[in-house]
Amino acid sequence: MTQLYNAKRKNCTKEMKHIATLEKIPESRLMKNIADGHTVIVKSQRHSCIPVGIGKNLRIKINANIGTSNFCNQISLELEKLDAVVKYGADTVMDLSTGGDIRKIRKTIIESSTIPVGTVPLYDAITQNPDVASITEKNFLDAIKMHIDDGVDFITVHCGIKRDHIPYLDSRIMGVVSRGGSFLVKWMLYHNRENPLYTHYDEIVEMAKEQDVVLSLGDSLRPGCIADATDAAQIAELKILGKLARRAYRQDVQVMIEGPGHVPLHHIVKNIKLQKKYCHGAPFYVLGPLVTDVSPGYDHLSGAIGGAIAAWHGADFLCYLTPKEHLGLPGLDDVIDGVIASKIAAHAADIARRIPGAEKADILMAKARSNLDWETMYATALNPEKARRMRLETLQDGKEVCSMCGDFCSAKINLESRGKYRSMI
Amino acid sequence: MTQLYNAKRKNCTKEMKHIATLEKIPESRLMKNIADGHTVIVKSQRHSCIPVGIGKNLRIKINANIGTSNFCNQISLELEKLDAVVKYGADTVMDLSTGGDIRKIRKTIIESSTIPVGTVPLYDAITQNPDVASITEKNFLDAIKMHIDDGVDFITVHCGIKRDHIPYLDSRIMGVVSRGGSFLVKWMLYHNRENPLYTHYDEIVEMAKEQDVVLSLGDSLRPGCIADATDAAQIAELKILGKLARRAYRQDVQVMIEGPGHVPLHHIVKNIKLQKKYCHGAPFYVLGPLVTDVSPGYDHLSGAIGGAIAAWHGADFLCYLTPKEHLGLPGLDDVIDGVIASKIAAHAADIARRIPGAEKADILMAKARSNLDWETMYATALNPEKARRMRLETLQDGKEVCSMCGDFCSAKINLESRGKYRSMI
């Protein structure tokens, strides 16, 4: 029995109770949001992890991608990344491995992770059988089954891209930038058949239902550059995703919708509105979005700009980008910087959305700053180790001020008069 | 004769011609914007540098702060920072030195800089005479005169803070976070007198007029934490700044207005609207704004989120923040990361504002990506060296793909079908 099944029948599960308490939202409202398909609870019945709520009235969540490629595949490094993303506050993690013994890596990550784990089963099918000629519809479905059996909590499935959409690609600069999507297009063209994840969608829904795995409906046609944003290809697929979301919903299977990608600032709000409209308010899971294409090395920052605006205006779930996006597989430091960048975007949006208690840490930091209380400043920082290291780079410990203003520190001057300005004037 | 004097009389100066050509704006429109006080041209008659236009219908400009403190004062490092900020695209630079032989540092920076240089003369007065009891009104004015004589192109002058505003500080968490502002409050309280930069404002205007130095009216009462944003203190000072802007305008002296600081996402647009209203459309020069207080080590990123939104909605000039903000004096790498962060914010806003040609580099990058043309990708990146270094960290040169997707590169798959999708279906 899925969370959606229970919510529709007003059965408050222990996961709902946990999330209602944690997020300070009445159980009845949370249950209604789930029943309406506006919120999902991510947690497979096969995985003992913290259940995470994503959607309406909830704190914005962030996802960190880890995983190997055929150029870098050390499982120990992936476990270090996992520890780091949990430590710095990712709500979920996706294992996108395409190199090495990927089933072993996946199982190890699931076993080690206290937060929900997502995957893209298609990568498994392709890496095991990269030859477009010989890979079969059954291979795709078997990979999904295997991932669900392995205990993943949510899966990206590229069910919305159809043969009809392919001609739209000719007017794009970047074509299909989704790894899974580009392979599916190649498959459809080679075999002259419809996307098997579309034609077998009901079977996929059935499989997800068994363990209450959340379907994250992938946007194969997300724009890969700002010039391609919000184009006919993207919107055509989005409409299909909305229809598929309803079909899953009727089967009590939880769904979220994946979104772009590369989107200029002035398109972001429009993108959110279109998603909410076509997809009936289903949670929106966006990748960035990046507000420019020219920031390799800083794409976590470009994505945080787009992510903050998107989340403020209704996106529910932000997939991080690391500084290595478009350049290579992220290392440990990249992963940490990616998580923090997304945390900043999500947190800024939570403040703007007036989520109760969202400003608490900011007030603590402001008070610590006005008291020149460095230990509390470090402890309240999103990355305490980096904050401490950066301060000590230019100043020995034990000093009251920092090396920026030195003795001309405004906080130090304020301390002389604080709280008694009115009486002094 | 200042640029404003000439614009009011429809005399198109060579600086106006240069900017009109560079920014692809008709000379008549640029001249009208200057005549209306909505655009300034930053360049002292004493400094041979590139004139920079800031304001209406123009590309968003960014400023980088450099300068020493009493903990770090090597002039050679400041010159390295100057070279770096020019290289990575800062439009102006401010020398905020408070340590070492600051006049020598300032003169060396002005002499070396091809872009306009701004300063805060008050710092000079305070560092030479840090004793509040003995520093005189004349000391403050003499410092301004000296900076103008030295050839600075724009100066921050804290003319808007008045004794009346001081009682508002009791309801703040962070009090006054402006270095100059906090010293002026201390001075006003000690001497029981009005702010001398307010009472002697007409003399300051006269001094600026002589070399056509742009007055950047400082916001001593900018919020230093998001809880203090848009409060009574900030708005009271902003209204005075608007009145002072008009007074300078009548004397043909160019003015811009400085703004916050720490501002939550949902206050940013309101802040821009208030500034444009109270300050008669004068160019708005904002510091960040930071959208959260808890990001030390990443404040360039938090500031880029706020800066992108501010610039999109009408701010004209972004002051960068570095990762070291709130922690210490920035080093060379921090300065570079700060410039790039602000460039991303400004560029994203220019795209959203439909500035002609703003997307050109993005289209070049997108085409290079779809062709797997790595050299063009590096060359088009905001930080080419970092992009190249990051890619090569995980992959030897000469490879077609990157270490993220390896052989499962979507761009590589796209190349097989690009431009002929319609015919293949």
mmCIF file of C-alpha atoms in Angstrom, chain B residues 44-235:
data_model
loop_
_atom_site.group_PDB
_atom_site.id
_atom_site.type_symbol
_atom_site.label_atom_id
_atom_site.label_comp_id
_atom_site.label_asym_id
_atom_site.label_seq_id
_atom_site.Cartn_x
_atom_site.Cartn_y
_atom_site.Cartn_z
ATOM 1 C CA SER B 44 37.754 61.703 -13.662
ATOM 2 C CA GLN B 45 39.243 64.404 -15.849
ATOM 3 C CA ARG B 46 42.490 63.622 -14.018
ATOM 4 C CA HIS B 47 42.599 59.908 -14.868
ATOM 5 C CA SER B 48 43.339 58.481 -18.278
ATOM 6 C CA CYS B 49 41.170 55.367 -18.192
ATOM 7 C CA ILE B 50 38.356 53.837 -20.198
ATOM 8 C CA PRO B 51 35.147 55.798 -19.480
ATOM 9 C CA VAL B 52 32.405 53.505 -18.161
ATOM 10 C CA GLY B 53 28.684 54.190 -18.496
ATOM 11 C CA ILE B 54 26.433 52.992 -15.681
ATOM 12 C CA GLY B 55 22.675 53.221 -15.773
ATOM 13 C CA LYS B 56 19.569 53.045 -17.899
ATOM 14 C CA ASN B 57 19.550 50.863 -21.061
ATOM 15 C CA LEU B 58 23.191 49.927 -20.552
ATOM 16 C CA ARG B 59 24.846 46.612 -19.827
ATOM 17 C CA ILE B 60 25.034 45.894 -16.079
ATOM 18 C CA LYS B 61 28.434 46.853 -14.721
ATOM 19 C CA ILE B 62 30.403 45.211 -11.925
ATOM 20 C CA ASN B 63 32.891 46.573 -9.419
ATOM 21 C CA ALA B 64 35.645 44.673 -7.637
ATOM 22 C CA ASN B 65 37.042 45.858 -4.309
ATOM 23 C CA ILE B 66 40.741 45.503 -3.642
ATOM 24 C CA GLY B 67 42.976 47.131 -1.047
ATOM 25 C CA THR B 68 45.022 46.483 2.057
ATOM 26 C CA SER B 69 44.159 46.250 5.743
ATOM 27 C CA ASN B 70 46.449 46.593 8.718
ATOM 28 C CA PHE B 71 46.904 42.806 8.700
ATOM 29 C CA CYS B 72 47.851 42.477 4.999
ATOM 30 C CA ASN B 73 49.474 45.339 3.145
ATOM 31 C CA GLN B 74 51.662 44.366 0.244
ATOM 32 C CA ILE B 75 51.282 46.711 -2.679
ATOM 33 C CA SER B 76 52.555 44.034 -5.089
ATOM 34 C CA LEU B 77 49.617 41.770 -4.141
ATOM 35 C CA GLU B 78 47.153 44.615 -4.720
ATOM 36 C CA LEU B 79 48.587 45.186 -8.184
ATOM 37 C CA GLU B 80 48.230 41.483 -8.919
ATOM 38 C CA LYS B 81 44.601 41.721 -7.823
ATOM 39 C CA LEU B 82 44.121 44.760 -10.067
ATOM 40 C CA ASP B 83 45.462 42.868 -13.086
ATOM 41 C CA ALA B 84 43.212 39.921 -12.270
ATOM 42 C CA VAL B 85 40.003 41.916 -11.893
ATOM 43 C CA VAL B 86 40.649 43.709 -15.193
ATOM 44 C CA LYS B 87 41.480 40.422 -16.916
ATOM 45 C CA TYR B 88 38.296 38.691 -15.725
ATOM 46 C CA GLY B 89 36.061 41.583 -16.658
ATOM 47 C CA ALA B 90 35.437 43.997 -13.779
ATOM 48 C CA ASP B 91 34.236 47.332 -15.151
ATOM 49 C CA THR B 92 35.574 49.371 -12.231
ATOM 50 C CA VAL B 93 37.736 48.757 -9.188
ATOM 51 C CA MET B 94 37.606 50.266 -5.717
ATOM 52 C CA ASP B 95 40.731 50.645 -3.627
ATOM 53 C CA LEU B 96 39.544 50.262 -0.042
ATOM 54 C CA SER B 97 42.996 50.203 1.547
ATOM 55 C CA THR B 98 43.208 50.860 5.268
ATOM 56 C CA GLY B 99 46.712 49.499 5.921
ATOM 57 C CA GLY B 100 50.233 50.562 4.946
ATOM 58 C CA ASP B 101 51.056 53.744 3.014
ATOM 59 C CA ILE B 102 47.580 54.124 1.635
ATOM 60 C CA ARG B 103 48.178 57.262 -0.408
ATOM 61 C CA LYS B 104 51.064 55.603 -2.207
ATOM 62 C CA ILE B 105 48.952 52.490 -2.789
ATOM 63 C CA ARG B 106 46.083 54.590 -4.123
ATOM 64 C CA LYS B 107 48.283 56.587 -6.491
ATOM 65 C CA THR B 108 49.946 53.422 -7.780
ATOM 66 C CA ILE B 109 46.585 51.770 -8.412
ATOM 67 C CA ILE B 110 45.202 54.827 -10.214
ATOM 68 C CA GLU B 111 48.317 55.057 -12.346
ATOM 69 C CA SER B 112 48.212 51.341 -13.187
ATOM 70 C CA SER B 113 44.504 50.992 -13.802
ATOM 71 C CA THR B 114 42.909 51.094 -17.241
ATOM 72 C CA ILE B 115 39.447 51.026 -15.653
ATOM 73 C CA PRO B 116 37.898 53.677 -13.390
ATOM 74 C CA VAL B 117 38.990 53.629 -9.765
ATOM 75 C CA GLY B 118 36.749 54.375 -6.804
ATOM 76 C CA THR B 119 37.703 55.025 -3.181
ATOM 77 C CA VAL B 120 36.213 55.851 0.221
ATOM 78 C CA PRO B 121 38.071 59.004 1.338
ATOM 79 C CA LEU B 122 36.679 58.639 4.852
ATOM 80 C CA TYR B 123 38.919 55.590 5.391
ATOM 81 C CA ASP B 124 41.923 57.795 4.748
ATOM 82 C CA ALA B 125 40.791 60.329 7.329
ATOM 83 C CA ILE B 126 40.085 57.623 9.910
ATOM 84 C CA THR B 127 43.257 55.616 9.406
ATOM 85 C CA GLN B 128 45.385 58.741 9.673
ATOM 86 C CA ASN B 129 43.507 59.845 12.748
ATOM 87 C CA PRO B 130 41.609 56.990 14.376
ATOM 88 C CA ASP B 131 40.863 58.979 17.531
ATOM 89 C CA VAL B 132 37.243 60.110 17.430
ATOM 90 C CA ALA B 133 37.988 62.947 19.859
ATOM 91 C CA SER B 134 40.582 64.666 17.740
ATOM 92 C CA ILE B 135 39.367 64.088 14.190
ATOM 93 C CA THR B 136 37.809 67.256 12.795
ATOM 94 C CA GLU B 137 35.240 68.118 10.149
ATOM 95 C CA LYS B 138 38.092 69.566 8.132
ATOM 96 C CA ASN B 139 39.969 66.236 8.243
ATOM 97 C CA PHE B 140 37.016 64.540 6.521
ATOM 98 C CA LEU B 141 36.779 67.219 3.820
ATOM 99 C CA ASP B 142 40.529 67.309 3.276
ATOM 100 C CA ALA B 143 40.556 63.580 2.644
ATOM 101 C CA ILE B 144 37.900 63.994 -0.046
ATOM 102 C CA LYS B 145 39.885 66.814 -1.656
ATOM 103 C CA MET B 146 43.048 64.718 -1.611
ATOM 104 C CA HIS B 147 41.371 61.718 -3.256
ATOM 105 C CA ILE B 148 39.922 63.908 -5.999
ATOM 106 C CA ASP B 149 43.313 65.524 -6.555
ATOM 107 C CA ASP B 150 44.896 62.080 -6.741
ATOM 108 C CA GLY B 151 42.652 61.300 -9.723
ATOM 109 C CA VAL B 152 40.013 58.886 -8.422
ATOM 110 C CA ASP B 153 37.002 58.503 -10.724
ATOM 111 C CA PHE B 154 34.283 57.965 -8.128
ATOM 112 C CA ILE B 155 34.067 58.300 -4.373
ATOM 113 C CA THR B 156 31.808 56.806 -1.760
ATOM 114 C CA VAL B 157 30.679 59.593 0.548
ATOM 115 C CA HIS B 158 28.441 58.788 3.529
ATOM 116 C CA CYS B 159 26.451 62.018 3.306
ATOM 117 C CA GLY B 160 22.977 60.612 3.962
ATOM 118 C CA ILE B 161 23.230 59.394 7.546
ATOM 119 C CA LYS B 162 21.922 61.931 10.063
ATOM 120 C CA ARG B 163 21.661 62.175 13.829
ATOM 121 C CA ASP B 164 17.907 61.663 13.472
ATOM 122 C CA HIS B 165 18.547 58.139 12.211
ATOM 123 C CA ILE B 166 20.583 56.967 15.172
ATOM 124 C CA PRO B 167 17.671 56.010 17.475
ATOM 125 C CA TYR B 168 16.439 53.562 14.797
ATOM 126 C CA LEU B 169 19.551 51.483 15.428
ATOM 127 C CA ASP B 170 18.239 50.160 18.737
ATOM 128 C CA SER B 171 15.760 47.926 16.938
ATOM 129 C CA ARG B 172 18.424 46.311 14.741
ATOM 130 C CA ILE B 173 20.374 43.129 15.278
ATOM 131 C CA MET B 174 23.441 44.242 13.348
ATOM 132 C CA GLY B 175 23.478 48.019 13.903
ATOM 133 C CA VAL B 176 25.700 49.829 11.383
ATOM 134 C CA VAL B 177 27.821 47.484 9.272
ATOM 135 C CA SER B 178 29.295 50.151 7.029
ATOM 136 C CA ARG B 179 32.842 50.866 8.233
ATOM 137 C CA GLY B 180 32.554 54.559 7.395
ATOM 138 C CA GLY B 181 29.010 54.765 8.720
ATOM 139 C CA SER B 182 29.856 53.206 12.081
ATOM 140 C CA PHE B 183 32.703 55.686 12.575
ATOM 141 C CA LEU B 184 30.454 58.626 11.652
ATOM 142 C CA VAL B 185 27.832 57.494 14.192
ATOM 143 C CA LYS B 186 30.542 57.289 16.823
ATOM 144 C CA TRP B 187 31.744 60.773 15.819
ATOM 145 C CA MET B 188 28.236 62.274 15.934
ATOM 146 C CA LEU B 189 27.587 60.767 19.359
ATOM 147 C CA TYR B 190 30.941 61.890 20.751
ATOM 148 C CA HIS B 191 30.843 65.457 19.431
ATOM 149 C CA ASN B 192 27.093 65.833 19.696
ATOM 150 C CA ARG B 193 27.003 67.257 16.187
ATOM 151 C CA GLU B 194 25.395 66.492 12.827
ATOM 152 C CA ASN B 195 27.226 64.350 10.216
ATOM 153 C CA PRO B 196 29.795 66.712 8.654
ATOM 154 C CA LEU B 197 29.454 65.015 5.266
ATOM 155 C CA TYR B 198 25.802 66.064 5.364
ATOM 156 C CA THR B 199 26.331 69.619 6.612
ATOM 157 C CA HIS B 200 29.196 70.230 4.154
ATOM 158 C CA TYR B 201 27.516 68.471 1.261
ATOM 159 C CA ASP B 202 27.538 71.488 -1.057
ATOM 160 C CA GLU B 203 31.305 71.798 -0.652
ATOM 161 C CA ILE B 204 31.721 68.114 -1.493
ATOM 162 C CA VAL B 205 29.609 68.634 -4.615
ATOM 163 C CA GLU B 206 31.772 71.572 -5.627
ATOM 164 C CA MET B 207 34.930 69.504 -5.194
ATOM 165 C CA ALA B 208 33.532 66.627 -7.262
ATOM 166 C CA LYS B 209 32.479 69.005 -9.998
ATOM 167 C CA GLU B 210 36.006 70.224 -10.628
ATOM 168 C CA GLN B 211 37.220 66.884 -12.012
ATOM 169 C CA ASP B 212 33.804 65.363 -12.865
ATOM 170 C CA VAL B 213 34.198 62.772 -10.141
ATOM 171 C CA VAL B 214 31.013 60.724 -9.678
ATOM 172 C CA LEU B 215 29.576 60.859 -6.162
ATOM 173 C CA SER B 216 28.534 57.430 -4.968
ATOM 174 C CA LEU B 217 26.238 58.280 -2.087
ATOM 175 C CA GLY B 218 26.993 55.631 0.533
ATOM 176 C CA ASP B 219 24.362 53.768 2.504
ATOM 177 C CA SER B 220 25.781 53.784 6.019
ATOM 178 C CA LEU B 221 22.572 52.188 7.212
ATOM 179 C CA ARG B 222 22.463 49.280 4.795
ATOM 180 C CA PRO B 223 21.191 46.135 6.505
ATOM 181 C CA GLY B 224 23.944 43.799 7.680
ATOM 182 C CA CYS B 225 21.637 40.819 8.076
ATOM 183 C CA ILE B 226 18.388 39.825 6.409
ATOM 184 C CA ALA B 227 16.403 40.498 9.609
ATOM 185 C CA ASP B 228 17.391 44.200 9.357
ATOM 186 C CA ALA B 229 16.474 44.513 5.654
ATOM 187 C CA THR B 230 14.242 47.345 4.421
ATOM 188 C CA ASP B 231 13.813 48.720 7.946
ATOM 189 C CA ALA B 232 13.092 52.274 9.088
ATOM 190 C CA ALA B 233 16.783 53.187 9.373
ATOM 191 C CA GLN B 234 17.578 52.069 5.832
ATOM 192 C CA ILE B 235 14.599 53.816 4.262
#
